[in-house]
Short mmCIF file of C-alpha atoms in Angstrom, two decimals:
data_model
loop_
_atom_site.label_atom_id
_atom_site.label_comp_id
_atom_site.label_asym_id
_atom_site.label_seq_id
_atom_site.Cartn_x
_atom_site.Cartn_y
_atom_site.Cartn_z
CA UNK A 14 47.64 -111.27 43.45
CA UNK A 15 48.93 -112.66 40.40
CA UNK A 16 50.19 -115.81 42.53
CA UNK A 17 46.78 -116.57 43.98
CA UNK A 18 44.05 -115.61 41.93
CA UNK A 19 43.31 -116.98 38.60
CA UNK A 20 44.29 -114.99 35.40
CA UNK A 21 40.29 -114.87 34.60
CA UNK A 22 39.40 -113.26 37.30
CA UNK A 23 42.43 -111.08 37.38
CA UNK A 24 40.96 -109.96 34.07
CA UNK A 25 37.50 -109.19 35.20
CA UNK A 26 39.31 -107.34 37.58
CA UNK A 27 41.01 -105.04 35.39
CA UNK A 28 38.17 -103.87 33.63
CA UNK A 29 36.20 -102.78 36.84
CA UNK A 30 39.85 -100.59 37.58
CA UNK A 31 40.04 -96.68 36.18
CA UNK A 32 42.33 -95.57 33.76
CA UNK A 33 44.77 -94.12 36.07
CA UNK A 34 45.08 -97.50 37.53
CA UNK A 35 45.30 -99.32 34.44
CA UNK A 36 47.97 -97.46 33.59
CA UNK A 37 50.19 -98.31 37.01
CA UNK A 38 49.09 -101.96 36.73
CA UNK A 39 51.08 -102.06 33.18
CA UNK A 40 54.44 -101.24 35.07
CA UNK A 41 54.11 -104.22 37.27
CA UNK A 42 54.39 -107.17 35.53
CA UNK A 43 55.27 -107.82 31.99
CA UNK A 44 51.95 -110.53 31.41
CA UNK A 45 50.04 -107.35 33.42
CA UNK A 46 51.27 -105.00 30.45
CA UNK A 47 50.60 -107.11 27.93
CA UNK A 48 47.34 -108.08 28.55
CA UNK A 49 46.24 -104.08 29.33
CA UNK A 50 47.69 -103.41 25.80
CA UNK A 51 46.06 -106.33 23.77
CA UNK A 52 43.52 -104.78 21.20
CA UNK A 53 41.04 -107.52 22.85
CA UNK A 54 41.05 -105.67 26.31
CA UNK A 55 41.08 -102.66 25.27
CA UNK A 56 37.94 -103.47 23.17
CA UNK A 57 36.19 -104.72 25.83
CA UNK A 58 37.30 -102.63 28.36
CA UNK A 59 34.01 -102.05 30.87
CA UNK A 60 34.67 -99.59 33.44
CA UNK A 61 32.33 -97.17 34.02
CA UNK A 62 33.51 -94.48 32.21
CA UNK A 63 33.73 -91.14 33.81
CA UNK A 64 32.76 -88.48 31.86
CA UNK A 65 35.01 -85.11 31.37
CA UNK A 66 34.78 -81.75 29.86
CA UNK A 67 37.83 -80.50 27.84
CA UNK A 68 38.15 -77.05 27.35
CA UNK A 69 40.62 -74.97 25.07
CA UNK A 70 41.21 -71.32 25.53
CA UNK A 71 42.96 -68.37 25.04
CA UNK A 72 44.21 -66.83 28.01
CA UNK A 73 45.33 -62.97 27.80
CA UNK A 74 47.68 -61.37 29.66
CA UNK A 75 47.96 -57.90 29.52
CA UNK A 76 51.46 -56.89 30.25
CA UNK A 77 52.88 -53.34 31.80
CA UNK A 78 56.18 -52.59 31.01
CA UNK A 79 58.00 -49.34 31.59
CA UNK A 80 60.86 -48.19 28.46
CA UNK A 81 64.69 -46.61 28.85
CA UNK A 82 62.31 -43.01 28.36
CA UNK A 83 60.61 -43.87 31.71
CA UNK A 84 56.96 -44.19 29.36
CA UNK A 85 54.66 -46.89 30.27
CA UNK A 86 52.97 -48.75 27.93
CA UNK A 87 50.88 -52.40 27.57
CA UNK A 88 51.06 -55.36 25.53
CA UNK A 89 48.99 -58.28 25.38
CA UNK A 90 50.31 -61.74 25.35
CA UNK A 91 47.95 -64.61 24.22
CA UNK A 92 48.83 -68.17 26.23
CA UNK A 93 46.58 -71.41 24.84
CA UNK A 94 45.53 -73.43 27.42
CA UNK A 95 43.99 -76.74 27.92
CA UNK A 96 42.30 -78.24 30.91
CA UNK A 97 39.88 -81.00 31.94
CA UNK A 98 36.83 -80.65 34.41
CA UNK A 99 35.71 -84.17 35.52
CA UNK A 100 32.11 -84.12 35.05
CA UNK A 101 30.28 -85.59 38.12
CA UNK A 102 26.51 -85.83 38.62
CA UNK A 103 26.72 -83.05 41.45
CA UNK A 104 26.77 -79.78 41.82
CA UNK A 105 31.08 -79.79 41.92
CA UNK A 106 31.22 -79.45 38.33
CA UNK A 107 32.70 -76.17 37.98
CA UNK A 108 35.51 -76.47 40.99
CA UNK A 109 37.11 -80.48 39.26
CA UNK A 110 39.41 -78.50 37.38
CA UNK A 111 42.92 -79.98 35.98
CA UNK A 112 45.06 -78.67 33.34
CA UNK A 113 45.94 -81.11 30.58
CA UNK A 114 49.29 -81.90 29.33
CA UNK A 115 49.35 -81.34 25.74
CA UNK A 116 51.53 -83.65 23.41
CA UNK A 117 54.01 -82.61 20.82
CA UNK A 118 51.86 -84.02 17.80
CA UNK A 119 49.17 -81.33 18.86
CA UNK A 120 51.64 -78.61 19.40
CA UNK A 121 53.30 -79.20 15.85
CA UNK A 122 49.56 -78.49 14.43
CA UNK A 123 49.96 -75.10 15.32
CA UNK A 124 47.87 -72.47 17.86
CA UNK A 125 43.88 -73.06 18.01
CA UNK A 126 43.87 -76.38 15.68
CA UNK A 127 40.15 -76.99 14.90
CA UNK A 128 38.84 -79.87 16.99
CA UNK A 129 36.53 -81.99 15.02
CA UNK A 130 34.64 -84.42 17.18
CA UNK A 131 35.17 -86.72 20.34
CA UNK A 132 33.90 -90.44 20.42
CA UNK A 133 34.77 -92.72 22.68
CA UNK A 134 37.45 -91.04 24.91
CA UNK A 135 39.26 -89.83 21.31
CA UNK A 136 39.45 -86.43 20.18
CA UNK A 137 40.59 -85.73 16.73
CA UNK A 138 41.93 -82.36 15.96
CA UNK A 139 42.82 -80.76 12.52
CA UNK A 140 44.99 -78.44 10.78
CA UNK A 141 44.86 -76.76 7.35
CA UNK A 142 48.15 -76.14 5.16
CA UNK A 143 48.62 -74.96 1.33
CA UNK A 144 50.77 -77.00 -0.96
CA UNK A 145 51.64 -76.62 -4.44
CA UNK A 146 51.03 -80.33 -6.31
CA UNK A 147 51.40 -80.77 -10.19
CA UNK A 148 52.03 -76.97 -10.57
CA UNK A 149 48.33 -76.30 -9.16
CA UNK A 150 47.87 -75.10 -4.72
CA UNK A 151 46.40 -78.19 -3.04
CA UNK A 152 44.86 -77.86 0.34
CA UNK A 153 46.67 -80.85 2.98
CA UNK A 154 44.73 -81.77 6.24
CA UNK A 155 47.06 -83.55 8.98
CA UNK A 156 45.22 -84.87 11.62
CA UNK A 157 46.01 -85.72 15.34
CA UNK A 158 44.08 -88.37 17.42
CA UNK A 159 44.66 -87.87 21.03
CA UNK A 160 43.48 -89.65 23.57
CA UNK A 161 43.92 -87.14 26.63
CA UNK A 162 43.03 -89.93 29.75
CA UNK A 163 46.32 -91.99 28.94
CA UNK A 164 48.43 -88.94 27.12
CA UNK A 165 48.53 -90.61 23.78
CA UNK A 166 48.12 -89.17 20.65
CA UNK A 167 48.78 -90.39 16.81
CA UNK A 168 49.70 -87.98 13.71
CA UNK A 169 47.52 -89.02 10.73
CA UNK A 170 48.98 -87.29 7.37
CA UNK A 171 45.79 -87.02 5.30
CA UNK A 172 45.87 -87.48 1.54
CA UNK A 173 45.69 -84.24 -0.34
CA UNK A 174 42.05 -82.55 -0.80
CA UNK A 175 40.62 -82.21 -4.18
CA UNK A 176 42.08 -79.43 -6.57
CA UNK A 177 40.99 -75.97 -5.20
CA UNK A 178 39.38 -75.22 -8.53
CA UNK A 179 36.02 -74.45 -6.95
CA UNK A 180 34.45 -77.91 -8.67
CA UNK A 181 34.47 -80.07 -5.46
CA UNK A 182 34.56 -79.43 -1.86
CA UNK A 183 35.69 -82.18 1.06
CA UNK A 184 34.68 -82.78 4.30
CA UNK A 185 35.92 -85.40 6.58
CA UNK A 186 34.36 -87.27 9.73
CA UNK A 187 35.87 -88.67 12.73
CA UNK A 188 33.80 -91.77 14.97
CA UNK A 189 35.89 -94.86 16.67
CA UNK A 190 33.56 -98.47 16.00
CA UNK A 191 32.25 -99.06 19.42
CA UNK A 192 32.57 -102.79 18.10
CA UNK A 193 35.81 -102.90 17.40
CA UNK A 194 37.36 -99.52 19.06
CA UNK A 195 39.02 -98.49 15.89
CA UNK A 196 39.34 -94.99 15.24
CA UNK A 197 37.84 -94.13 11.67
CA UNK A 198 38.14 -91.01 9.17
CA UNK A 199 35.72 -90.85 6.43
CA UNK A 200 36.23 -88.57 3.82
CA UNK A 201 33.79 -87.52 1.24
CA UNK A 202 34.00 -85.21 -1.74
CA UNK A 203 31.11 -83.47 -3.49
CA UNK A 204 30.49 -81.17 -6.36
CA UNK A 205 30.42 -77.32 -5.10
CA UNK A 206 27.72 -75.20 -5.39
CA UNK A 207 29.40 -72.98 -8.11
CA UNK A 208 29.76 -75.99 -10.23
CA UNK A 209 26.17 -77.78 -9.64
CA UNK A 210 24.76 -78.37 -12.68
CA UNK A 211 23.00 -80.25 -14.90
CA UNK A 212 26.25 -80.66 -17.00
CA UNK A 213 28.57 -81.09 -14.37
CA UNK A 214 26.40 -83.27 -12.48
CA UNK A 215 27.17 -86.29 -15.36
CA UNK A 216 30.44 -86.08 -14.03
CA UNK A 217 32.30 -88.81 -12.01
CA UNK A 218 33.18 -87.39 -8.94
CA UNK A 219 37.42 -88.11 -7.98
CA UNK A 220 37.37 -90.32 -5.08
CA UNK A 221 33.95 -89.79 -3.38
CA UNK A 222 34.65 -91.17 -0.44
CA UNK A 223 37.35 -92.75 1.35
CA UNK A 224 37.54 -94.68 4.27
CA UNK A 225 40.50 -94.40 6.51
CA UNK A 226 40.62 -97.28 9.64
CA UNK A 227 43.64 -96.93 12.15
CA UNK A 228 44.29 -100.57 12.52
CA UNK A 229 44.91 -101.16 9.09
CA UNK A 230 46.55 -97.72 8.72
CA UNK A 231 45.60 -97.17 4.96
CA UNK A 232 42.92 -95.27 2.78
CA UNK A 233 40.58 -97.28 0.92
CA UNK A 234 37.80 -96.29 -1.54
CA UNK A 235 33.53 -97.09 -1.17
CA UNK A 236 31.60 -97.14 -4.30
CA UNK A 237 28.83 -98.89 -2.84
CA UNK A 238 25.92 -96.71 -1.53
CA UNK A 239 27.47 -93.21 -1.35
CA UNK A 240 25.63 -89.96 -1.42
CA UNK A 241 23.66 -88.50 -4.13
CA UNK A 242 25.28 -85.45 -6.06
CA UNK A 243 23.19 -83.32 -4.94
CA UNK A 244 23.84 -83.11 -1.77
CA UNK A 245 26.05 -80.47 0.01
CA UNK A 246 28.04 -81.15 3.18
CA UNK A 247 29.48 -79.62 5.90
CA UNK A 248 31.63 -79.96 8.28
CA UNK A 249 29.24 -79.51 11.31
CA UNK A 250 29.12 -83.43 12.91
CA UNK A 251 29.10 -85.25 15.63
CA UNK A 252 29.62 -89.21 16.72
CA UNK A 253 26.88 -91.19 18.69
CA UNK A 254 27.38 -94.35 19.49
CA UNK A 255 28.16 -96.20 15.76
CA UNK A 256 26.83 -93.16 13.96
CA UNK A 257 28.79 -90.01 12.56
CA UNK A 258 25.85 -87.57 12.09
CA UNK A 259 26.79 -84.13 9.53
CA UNK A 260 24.64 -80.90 9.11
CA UNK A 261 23.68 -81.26 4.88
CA UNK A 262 21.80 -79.58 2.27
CA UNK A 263 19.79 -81.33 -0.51
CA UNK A 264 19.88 -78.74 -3.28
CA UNK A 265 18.14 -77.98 -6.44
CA UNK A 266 18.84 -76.13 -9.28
CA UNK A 267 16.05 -73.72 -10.04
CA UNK A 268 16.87 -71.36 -13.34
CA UNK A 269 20.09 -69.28 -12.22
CA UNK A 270 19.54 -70.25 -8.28
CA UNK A 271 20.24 -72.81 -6.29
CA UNK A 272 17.30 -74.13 -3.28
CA UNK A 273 19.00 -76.09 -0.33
CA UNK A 274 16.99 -78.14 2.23
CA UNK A 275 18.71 -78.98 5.49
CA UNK A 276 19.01 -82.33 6.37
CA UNK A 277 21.23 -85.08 8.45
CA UNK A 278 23.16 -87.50 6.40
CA UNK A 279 24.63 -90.42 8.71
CA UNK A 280 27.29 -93.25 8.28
CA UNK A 281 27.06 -96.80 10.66
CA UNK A 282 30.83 -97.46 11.42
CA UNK A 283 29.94 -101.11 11.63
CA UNK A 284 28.11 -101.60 7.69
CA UNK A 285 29.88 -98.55 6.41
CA UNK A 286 26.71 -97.38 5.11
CA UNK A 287 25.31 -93.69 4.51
CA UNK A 288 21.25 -92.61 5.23
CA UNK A 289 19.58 -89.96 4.53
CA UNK A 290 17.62 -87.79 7.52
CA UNK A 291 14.89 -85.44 7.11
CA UNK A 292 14.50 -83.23 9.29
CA UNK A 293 11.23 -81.39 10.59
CA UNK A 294 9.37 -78.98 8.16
CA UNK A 295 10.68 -76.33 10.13
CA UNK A 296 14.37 -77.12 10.38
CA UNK A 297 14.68 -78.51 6.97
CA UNK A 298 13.34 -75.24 5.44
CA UNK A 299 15.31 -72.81 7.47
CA UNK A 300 16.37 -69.86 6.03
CA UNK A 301 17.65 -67.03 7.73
CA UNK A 302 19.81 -69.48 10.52
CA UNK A 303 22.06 -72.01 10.78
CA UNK A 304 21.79 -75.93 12.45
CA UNK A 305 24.08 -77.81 14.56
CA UNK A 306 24.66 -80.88 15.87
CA UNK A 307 25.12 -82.74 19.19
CA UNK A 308 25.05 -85.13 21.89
CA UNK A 309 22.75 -85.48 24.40
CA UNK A 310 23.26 -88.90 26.39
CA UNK A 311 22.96 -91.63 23.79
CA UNK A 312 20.72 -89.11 21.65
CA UNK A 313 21.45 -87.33 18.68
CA UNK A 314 20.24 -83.52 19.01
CA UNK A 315 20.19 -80.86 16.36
CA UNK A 316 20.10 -76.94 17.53
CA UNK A 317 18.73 -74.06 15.55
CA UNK A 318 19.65 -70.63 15.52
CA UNK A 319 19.58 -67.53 13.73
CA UNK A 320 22.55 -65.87 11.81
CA UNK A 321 22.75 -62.53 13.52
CA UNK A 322 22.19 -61.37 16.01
CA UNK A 323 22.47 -65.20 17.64
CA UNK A 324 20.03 -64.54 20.88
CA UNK A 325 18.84 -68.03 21.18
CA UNK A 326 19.30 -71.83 20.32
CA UNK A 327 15.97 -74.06 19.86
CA UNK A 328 17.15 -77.73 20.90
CA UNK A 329 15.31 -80.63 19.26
CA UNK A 330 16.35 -84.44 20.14
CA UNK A 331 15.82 -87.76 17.72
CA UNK A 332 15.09 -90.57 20.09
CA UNK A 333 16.57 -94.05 19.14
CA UNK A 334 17.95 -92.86 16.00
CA UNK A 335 14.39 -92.57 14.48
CA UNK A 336 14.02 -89.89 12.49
CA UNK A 337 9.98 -89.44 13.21
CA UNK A 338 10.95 -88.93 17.01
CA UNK A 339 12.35 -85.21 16.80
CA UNK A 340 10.92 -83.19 19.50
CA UNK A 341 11.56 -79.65 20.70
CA UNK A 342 13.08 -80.17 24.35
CA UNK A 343 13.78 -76.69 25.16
CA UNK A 344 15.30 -73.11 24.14
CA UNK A 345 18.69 -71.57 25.47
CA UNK A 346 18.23 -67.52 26.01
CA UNK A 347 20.70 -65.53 27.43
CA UNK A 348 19.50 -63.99 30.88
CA UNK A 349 21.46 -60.98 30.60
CA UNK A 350 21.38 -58.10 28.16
CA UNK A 351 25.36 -57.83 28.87
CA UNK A 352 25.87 -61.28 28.01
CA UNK A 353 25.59 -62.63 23.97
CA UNK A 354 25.19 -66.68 23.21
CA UNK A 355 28.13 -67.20 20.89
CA UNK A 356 27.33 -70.91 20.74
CA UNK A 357 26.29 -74.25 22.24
CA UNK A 358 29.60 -76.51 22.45
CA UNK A 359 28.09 -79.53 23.85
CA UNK A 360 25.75 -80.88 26.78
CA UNK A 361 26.89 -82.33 30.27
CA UNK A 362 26.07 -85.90 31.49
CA UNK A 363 23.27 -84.64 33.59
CA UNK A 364 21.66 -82.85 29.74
CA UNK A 365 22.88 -79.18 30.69
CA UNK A 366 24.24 -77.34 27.49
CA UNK A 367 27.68 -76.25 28.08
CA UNK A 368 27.59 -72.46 26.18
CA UNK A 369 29.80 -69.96 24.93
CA UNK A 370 28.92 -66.65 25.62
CA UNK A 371 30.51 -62.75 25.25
CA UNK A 372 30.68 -60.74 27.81
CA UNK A 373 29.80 -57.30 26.26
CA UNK A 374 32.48 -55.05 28.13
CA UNK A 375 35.94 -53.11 26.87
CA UNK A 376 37.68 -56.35 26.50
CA UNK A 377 34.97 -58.15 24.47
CA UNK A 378 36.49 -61.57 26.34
CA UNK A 379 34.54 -65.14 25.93
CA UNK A 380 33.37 -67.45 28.94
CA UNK A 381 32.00 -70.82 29.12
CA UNK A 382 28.85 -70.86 31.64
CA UNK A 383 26.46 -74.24 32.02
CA UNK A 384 23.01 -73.49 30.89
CA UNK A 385 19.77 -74.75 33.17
CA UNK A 386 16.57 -75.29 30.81
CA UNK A 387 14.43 -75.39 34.35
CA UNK A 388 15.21 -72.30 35.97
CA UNK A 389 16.86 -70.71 32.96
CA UNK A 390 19.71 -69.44 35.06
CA UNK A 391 23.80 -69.74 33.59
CA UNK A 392 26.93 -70.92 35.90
CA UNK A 393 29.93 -69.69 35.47
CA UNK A 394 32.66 -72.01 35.39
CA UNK A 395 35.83 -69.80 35.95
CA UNK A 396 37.21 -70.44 32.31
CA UNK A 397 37.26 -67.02 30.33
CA UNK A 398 39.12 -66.47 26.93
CA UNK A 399 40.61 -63.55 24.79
CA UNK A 400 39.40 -62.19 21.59
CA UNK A 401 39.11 -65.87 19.92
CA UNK A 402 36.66 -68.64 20.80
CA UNK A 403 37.22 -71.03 24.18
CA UNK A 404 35.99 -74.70 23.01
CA UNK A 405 34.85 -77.17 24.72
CA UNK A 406 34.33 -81.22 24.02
CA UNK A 407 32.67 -83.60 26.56
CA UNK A 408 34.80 -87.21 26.31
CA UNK A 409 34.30 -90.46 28.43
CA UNK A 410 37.89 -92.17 30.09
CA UNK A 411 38.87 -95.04 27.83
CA UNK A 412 42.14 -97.10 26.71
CA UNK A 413 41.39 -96.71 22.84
CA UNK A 414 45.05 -95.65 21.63
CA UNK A 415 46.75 -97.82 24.16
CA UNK A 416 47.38 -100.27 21.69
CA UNK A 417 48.45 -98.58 18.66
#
């Protein structure tokens, strides 16, 4: 082909070609490789993305072995495993099953590393160690971007947390630029609740936030337009489009208490600044429940439960990132009195919620079913886990990675 048609169209070419066969075309010719691996393509890469479903569980095996004494008795092995259901517009959903292969850099994080978001065909996963700097315990993060369509992933040794002497807390987000396809960690630091104050409040807060881009592979510091003191993060988020989105509080000191109101703070990738989102009277003065966040199509959606017992999630959707928009789409309910929503892990192309539920029996094991807001009814998938949460992230096929 190479011989006969010109390198522009080759190029258009290439971008109209899945992953898969990206990935053979680099192993035929050197000019082939290169160009599949320039930062350019890969930024501009325009294939229309198929959209997966990638699940982590714990699968338990319950073992039978019989001793020198001739007595029987059971053990219970627990195996983590990974796999990837292609998510198709049909009814197939549940059958497109693959397992994943998992790379070392994820392995070395240890078992059931927290997964903190997915955007744009990236997940980044996390894991917490202890450390002892200056003769007081720091708390590390190491972080692992992996992108699982081309079995790539990069190790990103964060810089140690704050002090853990209960006067700041830090949370970090994860979003790639959809302008540029660079992955990007944000990390931002904020006075804790134990310490918020008047007093305390005068204080200059160490490093407030810190922006960490892959291509440039360093940590650098924005002073311009960061979040007021008062408010409280967590590290409930999500990425849409150039937005990473986190569940926050806006508190107030009232004598010896402290009065929260929920809220959304946001950061654009692309002018690296932070807005404020209110929320609906009702969400933003929630008391006895908890909020998260999601992604519904190109929509940012925030779901509302209660504490305990969790029996149902309200879901509410901001159209085109305008906070005024936020309407009440519909409410998840478990159909069964032998099955409990544990929660809501993310929404398939077609807008189905992809749930976690407990199946209320002698082995207390978790399943992941597919919610239907018409008809109310679940589907089970096939994936059930042990004792500890399955977990499941919706991605899109993309070459972000390749050329790191």
């Amino acid at each position: 082909m190479s011989d006969y048609v010109p390198f522009e169209i080759q190029i258009e070419i290439f971008k109209k070609l899945p992953v898969k066969s990206l990935l053979r075309c680099r192993s035929v010719s050197k000019p082939w490789k290169s160009l599949i691996d320039s930062s350019d393509f890969v930024a501009n890469y325009h294939f229309n993305h198929k959209q997966r479903v990638h699940v982590r569980y714990v699968d338990s095996i319950h073992k039978v072995a019989i001793t020198a004494t001739m007595r029987q008795y059971r053990s219970k092995a627990e195996d983590e495993k990974y796999v990837s259901i292609v998510d198709d517009d049909d009814d197939s959903f549940p059958q497109n099953e693959f397992p994943i292969v998992v790379p070392s850099d994820v392995r070395r994080l240890g078992k059931f590393p927290d997964i903190i978001g997915s955007s744009h065909g990236v997940l980044c996963l996390c894991a917490i160690s202890r450390e002892f700097c200056r003769a007081q315990l720091c708390k590390t993060k190491t972080f692992v971007l992996w992108n699982p369509s081309i079995r790539k992933s990069i190790r990103i040794r964060l810089v140690p947390d704050v002090l853990i002497n209960e006067e700041f807390e830090t949370v970090v987000g994860f979003g790639v630029c959809p302008r540029t396809s660079d992955p990007k960690l944000v990390k931002l630091t904020y006075i804790s609740s134990s310490s918020f104050t008047k007093k305390f409040m005068r204080k200059c807060i160490p490093r407030q936030v810190e922006l960490f881009n892959l291509s440039s592979g360093f940590w650098r510091s924005l002073s311009m337009n960061v979040p007021r003191k008062s408010i409280e993060l967590t590290w409930e988020q999500v990425c849409v489009d150039k937005f990473i989105y986190w569940v926050a509080f806006d508190r107030t000191r009232v004598g010896h208490t402290i009065q929260k109101k929920n809220m959304i703070l946001s950061f654009d990738m692309t002018t690296e600044e932070f807005t404020e989102i209110d929320l609906p009277s009702n969400l933003a003065n929630l008391y006895n429940g908890c909020l998260l966040v999601s992604k519904l199509c190109t929509s940012l959606v925030v779901l509302e439960t209660e504490y305990e017992p969790i029996r149902e999630y309200c879901v509410w959707r901001m159209e085109h990132g305008n906070p005024n928009t936020f309407t009440k789409l519909f409410v998840i309910k478990s159909p069964f009195e032998s099955l409990q929503i544990k929660t809501v892990h993310d929404f398939r192309k077609t807008g189905e919620p992809i749930i976690e539920m407990l199946l209320v029996n002698k082995d207390a094991q978790n399943a992941v079913f597919v919610y239907e807001p018409e008809s109310e009814e679940i589907s089970d998938i096939g994936i059930a886990g042990g004792g500890l949460s399955c977990l499941a992230k919706s991605y899109i096929e993309t070459l972000v990675l390749l050329d790191k």
